[in-house]
Amino acid sequence: MKKPLTERQKELLKIIYDFIKNTGYPPTFEEMRESLGVSSNQSVIDHLAKLEEKRVIQRKKGIARSIAILPIGYEILGKPGLAPFLGATAAGAYTEAIEIKGEWQKLSQDVAQLQENIFLLKISGDSMINAGIEDGDVVLVREAKEFVSGEIVLAETPEGTTVKRFISEDKPPYVYLKPENPNYENILFTDDVELKGKISSIMKNGTWKSVK
Amino acid sequence: MKKPLTERQKELLKIIYDFIKNTGYPPTFEEMRESLGVSSNQSVIDHLAKLEEKRVIQRKKGIARSIAILPIGYEILGKPGLAPFLGATAAGAYTEAIEIKGEWQKLSQDVAQLQENIFLLKISGDSMINAGIEDGDVVLVREAKEFVSGEIVLAETPEGTTVKRFISEDKPPYVYLKPENPNYENILFTDDVELKGKISSIMKNGTWKSVK
DNA sequence: CTTGACACAGAAGATATAGTCGGGTAGTAT
DNA sequence: ATACTACCCGACTATATCTTCTGTGTCAAG
């Protein structure tokens, strides 16, 4: 008789998931403690122990950032998947080897949520032409919360949504959005500007290439 | 003029990718050093610096296991993706807001490779009936190399391929495969037995549930 | 009114992990 | 010859991170 997760446990699971999605690696106790808004590691440890007991996550003793979310955890978070169909095997008596059928099967409607939020955008305009992004191109955007100087980002500004290179440096104008076309001006980064995601790939002639 | 990755750098990238796929979190310097088969951390650091310079990965100074593979890295590894199509935005002048179209677009044939190797299996037999896995059921398998006692696994034995619970304990019979049906015998774990993956979900009446 | 589950505080100690320093070799280009 | 790049060795240091210990308060169940 498995018990369901408590509110606090669900919160922590969500915190872990979001952290991984955002950084690419799991959080430390300290980072989770911070996100939970408590002052002691002990709380985190207690909750992690429960989550592990309930097979929602898995950890390794003494290893830094060693939290992995197990399938049950993803299910609780509502993150489904897509998979190829490989054939039949046996759970009872031994039977035939696996034969590859090569079919595909949707596990849920919400496929994109599998690992991260990604979506496609059609570009209009030529302000990023020197980065190889041209009018009419389709680019792939990965949603993110943390950004590194030099990355091409999707930004929301009071004037609208736009794609530019994000620059953060320690000399004026410090933080701004930079077009890759000399005919356009930099956009200073103000409180009104919100970064939505990173442009990671671009489709050219039907094939995908990385942006740089 | 970007230089391509050297052989060694590609090897390290692959090592990092495999480690993450397998454990759910990135490796330490020590673990990478081991996989590279060298005796000094410095080698790893040198290669990581190059990979970071070439925008293949991204790291944070002083932070444990803080390697994230960037889109270019995934491209080099040949791991594509699938994404919903959201609409048009502007790279030039500001234009309209994003409108959701809700279409889907395939980025490549090889969709399953996105984040990990997963596939479906049709079960025959009733040896796992007490775990809720019945004859004719379809289960989802995630390929893995490391296994924890208690997990339901897909195993290859000299007699054939089978699904059982993997048990590893410090009393006899120590390591074995356990059916979830009293009518079946345990299978002792020998050198001939190879674990291929973990059963993470099962489809019942068209919907997916976690196995326990 | 005791017991247990849940949630949290605060601090000390142990160890896992990143980083630094100062080298060495082989190959290739200037 | 000199300079560069890719690749590697080994020992040391600094700190990031996990763990352990002891104790508090609440709330619901027996």
PDB file of N, CA, C and O in Angstrom, chain A residues 85 87-92, chain B residues 121-127 129 132-139 202-206 208:
ATOM      1  N   PHE A  85       8.513   0.839 -31.653  1.00  0.00           N
ATOM      2  CA  PHE A  85       7.961  -0.452 -31.254  1.00  0.00           C
ATOM      3  C   PHE A  85       8.865  -1.556 -31.744  1.00  0.00           C
ATOM      4  O   PHE A  85       9.080  -1.705 -32.939  1.00  0.00           O
ATOM      5  N   GLY A  87       8.870  -5.101 -30.826  1.00  0.00           N
ATOM      6  CA  GLY A  87       8.481  -6.490 -31.023  1.00  0.00           C
ATOM      7  C   GLY A  87       8.086  -7.168 -29.735  1.00  0.00           C
ATOM      8  O   GLY A  87       7.664  -6.527 -28.791  1.00  0.00           O
ATOM      9  N   ALA A  88       8.219  -8.461 -29.702  1.00  0.00           N
ATOM     10  CA  ALA A  88       7.720  -9.212 -28.551  1.00  0.00           C
ATOM     11  C   ALA A  88       8.840  -9.913 -27.813  1.00  0.00           C
ATOM     12  O   ALA A  88       9.809 -10.366 -28.398  1.00  0.00           O
ATOM     13  N   THR A  89       8.708  -9.987 -26.508  1.00  0.00           N
ATOM     14  CA  THR A  89       9.627 -10.793 -25.720  1.00  0.00           C
ATOM     15  C   THR A  89       8.813 -11.536 -24.672  1.00  0.00           C
ATOM     16  O   THR A  89       7.594 -11.450 -24.653  1.00  0.00           O
ATOM     17  N   ALA A  90       9.479 -12.236 -23.834  1.00  0.00           N
ATOM     18  CA  ALA A  90       8.753 -13.090 -22.909  1.00  0.00           C
ATOM     19  C   ALA A  90       8.969 -12.693 -21.474  1.00  0.00           C
ATOM     20  O   ALA A  90      10.063 -12.369 -21.053  1.00  0.00           O
ATOM     21  N   ALA A  91       7.906 -12.718 -20.690  1.00  0.00           N
ATOM     22  CA  ALA A  91       8.031 -12.545 -19.257  1.00  0.00           C
ATOM     23  C   ALA A  91       7.846 -13.887 -18.581  1.00  0.00           C
ATOM     24  O   ALA A  91       8.122 -14.037 -17.407  1.00  0.00           O
ATOM     25  N   GLY A  92       7.392 -14.871 -19.325  1.00  0.00           N
ATOM     26  CA  GLY A  92       7.140 -16.181 -18.753  1.00  0.00           C
ATOM     27  C   GLY A  92       8.247 -17.139 -19.139  1.00  0.00           C
ATOM     28  O   GLY A  92       9.386 -16.985 -18.743  1.00  0.00           O
TER      29      GLY A  92
ATOM     30  N   LEU B 121       7.912  -3.364 -25.759  1.00  0.00           N
ATOM     31  CA  LEU B 121       7.941  -4.815 -25.882  1.00  0.00           C
ATOM     32  C   LEU B 121       6.576  -5.391 -25.570  1.00  0.00           C
ATOM     33  O   LEU B 121       5.880  -4.916 -24.677  1.00  0.00           O
ATOM     34  N   LYS B 122       6.211  -6.398 -26.314  1.00  0.00           N
ATOM     35  CA  LYS B 122       4.973  -7.117 -26.021  1.00  0.00           C
ATOM     36  C   LYS B 122       5.335  -8.344 -25.187  1.00  0.00           C
ATOM     37  O   LYS B 122       6.226  -9.110 -25.543  1.00  0.00           O
ATOM     38  N   ILE B 123       4.627  -8.501 -24.089  1.00  0.00           N
ATOM     39  CA  ILE B 123       4.949  -9.568 -23.146  1.00  0.00           C
ATOM     40  C   ILE B 123       4.207 -10.853 -23.512  1.00  0.00           C
ATOM     41  O   ILE B 123       3.033 -10.813 -23.886  1.00  0.00           O
ATOM     42  N   SER B 124       4.911 -11.973 -23.407  1.00  0.00           N
ATOM     43  CA  SER B 124       4.191 -13.235 -23.478  1.00  0.00           C
ATOM     44  C   SER B 124       4.527 -14.042 -22.230  1.00  0.00           C
ATOM     45  O   SER B 124       5.656 -14.064 -21.779  1.00  0.00           O
ATOM     46  N   GLY B 125       3.538 -14.666 -21.634  1.00  0.00           N
ATOM     47  CA  GLY B 125       3.768 -15.425 -20.407  1.00  0.00           C
ATOM     48  C   GLY B 125       3.198 -14.703 -19.202  1.00  0.00           C
ATOM     49  O   GLY B 125       2.790 -13.550 -19.272  1.00  0.00           O
ATOM     50  N   ASP B 126       3.206 -15.408 -18.064  1.00  0.00           N
ATOM     51  CA  ASP B 126       2.544 -14.865 -16.876  1.00  0.00           C
ATOM     52  C   ASP B 126       3.450 -14.849 -15.652  1.00  0.00           C
ATOM     53  O   ASP B 126       2.988 -14.750 -14.526  1.00  0.00           O
ATOM     54  N   SER B 127       4.774 -14.904 -15.880  1.00  0.00           N
ATOM     55  CA  SER B 127       5.677 -15.023 -14.732  1.00  0.00           C
ATOM     56  C   SER B 127       5.802 -13.734 -13.937  1.00  0.00           C
ATOM     57  O   SER B 127       6.349 -13.724 -12.847  1.00  0.00           O
ATOM     58  N   ILE B 129       3.081 -11.789 -13.258  1.00  0.00           N
ATOM     59  CA  ILE B 129       1.676 -11.423 -13.077  1.00  0.00           C
ATOM     60  C   ILE B 129       1.433 -10.648 -11.781  1.00  0.00           C
ATOM     61  O   ILE B 129       0.610  -9.735 -11.731  1.00  0.00           O
ATOM     62  N   GLY B 132       1.791  -7.071 -11.974  1.00  0.00           N
ATOM     63  CA  GLY B 132       0.812  -6.411 -12.842  1.00  0.00           C
ATOM     64  C   GLY B 132       1.142  -6.523 -14.312  1.00  0.00           C
ATOM     65  O   GLY B 132       0.496  -5.895 -15.145  1.00  0.00           O
ATOM     66  N   ILE B 133       2.136  -7.340 -14.655  1.00  0.00           N
ATOM     67  CA  ILE B 133       2.503  -7.510 -16.063  1.00  0.00           C
ATOM     68  C   ILE B 133       1.903  -8.820 -16.563  1.00  0.00           C
ATOM     69  O   ILE B 133       2.296  -9.901 -16.121  1.00  0.00           O
ATOM     70  N   GLU B 134       0.945  -8.723 -17.485  1.00  0.00           N
ATOM     71  CA  GLU B 134       0.228  -9.908 -17.936  1.00  0.00           C
ATOM     72  C   GLU B 134       0.520 -10.233 -19.389  1.00  0.00           C
ATOM     73  O   GLU B 134       1.020  -9.400 -20.135  1.00  0.00           O
ATOM     74  N   ASP B 135       0.187 -11.437 -19.761  1.00  0.00           N
ATOM     75  CA  ASP B 135       0.380 -11.909 -21.130  1.00  0.00           C
ATOM     76  C   ASP B 135      -0.277 -10.954 -22.117  1.00  0.00           C
ATOM     77  O   ASP B 135      -1.441 -10.600 -21.967  1.00  0.00           O
ATOM     78  N   GLY B 136       0.493 -10.523 -23.107  1.00  0.00           N
ATOM     79  CA  GLY B 136      -0.066  -9.638 -24.117  1.00  0.00           C
ATOM     80  C   GLY B 136       0.129  -8.163 -23.811  1.00  0.00           C
ATOM     81  O   GLY B 136      -0.069  -7.319 -24.681  1.00  0.00           O
ATOM     82  N   ASP B 137       0.520  -7.855 -22.587  1.00  0.00           N
ATOM     83  CA  ASP B 137       0.753  -6.450 -22.233  1.00  0.00           C
ATOM     84  C   ASP B 137       1.931  -5.875 -23.019  1.00  0.00           C
ATOM     85  O   ASP B 137       2.841  -6.595 -23.426  1.00  0.00           O
ATOM     86  N   VAL B 138       1.896  -4.568 -23.189  1.00  0.00           N
ATOM     87  CA  VAL B 138       3.017  -3.872 -23.809  1.00  0.00           C
ATOM     88  C   VAL B 138       3.728  -3.051 -22.736  1.00  0.00           C
ATOM     89  O   VAL B 138       3.096  -2.300 -22.009  1.00  0.00           O
ATOM     90  N   VAL B 139       5.034  -3.237 -22.648  1.00  0.00           N
ATOM     91  CA  VAL B 139       5.795  -2.489 -21.646  1.00  0.00           C
ATOM     92  C   VAL B 139       6.838  -1.598 -22.316  1.00  0.00           C
ATOM     93  O   VAL B 139       7.252  -1.854 -23.452  1.00  0.00           O
ATOM     94  N   ILE B 202       3.974   0.430 -18.181  1.00  0.00           N
ATOM     95  CA  ILE B 202       3.185  -0.612 -18.811  1.00  0.00           C
ATOM     96  C   ILE B 202       1.879  -0.020 -19.321  1.00  0.00           C
ATOM     97  O   ILE B 202       1.296   0.856 -18.681  1.00  0.00           O
ATOM     98  N   MET B 203       1.443  -0.484 -20.491  1.00  0.00           N
ATOM     99  CA  MET B 203       0.206   0.046 -21.053  1.00  0.00           C
ATOM    100  C   MET B 203      -0.956  -0.868 -20.679  1.00  0.00           C
ATOM    101  O   MET B 203      -0.924  -2.066 -20.918  1.00  0.00           O
ATOM    102  N   LYS B 204      -1.958  -0.283 -20.067  1.00  0.00           N
ATOM    103  CA  LYS B 204      -3.169  -1.020 -19.687  1.00  0.00           C
ATOM    104  C   LYS B 204      -4.372  -0.272 -20.249  1.00  0.00           C
ATOM    105  O   LYS B 204      -4.534   0.913 -19.962  1.00  0.00           O
ATOM    106  N   ASN B 205      -5.178  -0.941 -21.002  1.00  0.00           N
ATOM    107  CA  ASN B 205      -6.384  -0.319 -21.556  1.00  0.00           C
ATOM    108  C   ASN B 205      -6.066   0.998 -22.274  1.00  0.00           C
ATOM    109  O   ASN B 205      -6.782   1.977 -22.141  1.00  0.00           O
ATOM    110  N   GLY B 206      -4.955   1.018 -22.953  1.00  0.00           N
ATOM    111  CA  GLY B 206      -4.625   2.203 -23.744  1.00  0.00           C
ATOM    112  C   GLY B 206      -3.940   3.319 -22.988  1.00  0.00           C
ATOM    113  O   GLY B 206      -3.501   4.289 -23.581  1.00  0.00           O
ATOM    114  N   TRP B 208      -0.934   4.526 -19.970  1.00  0.00           N
ATOM    115  CA  TRP B 208       0.334   4.061 -19.405  1.00  0.00           C
ATOM    116  C   TRP B 208       0.372   4.211 -17.897  1.00  0.00           C
ATOM    117  O   TRP B 208      -0.051   5.223 -17.357  1.00  0.00           O
TER     118      TRP B 208
END
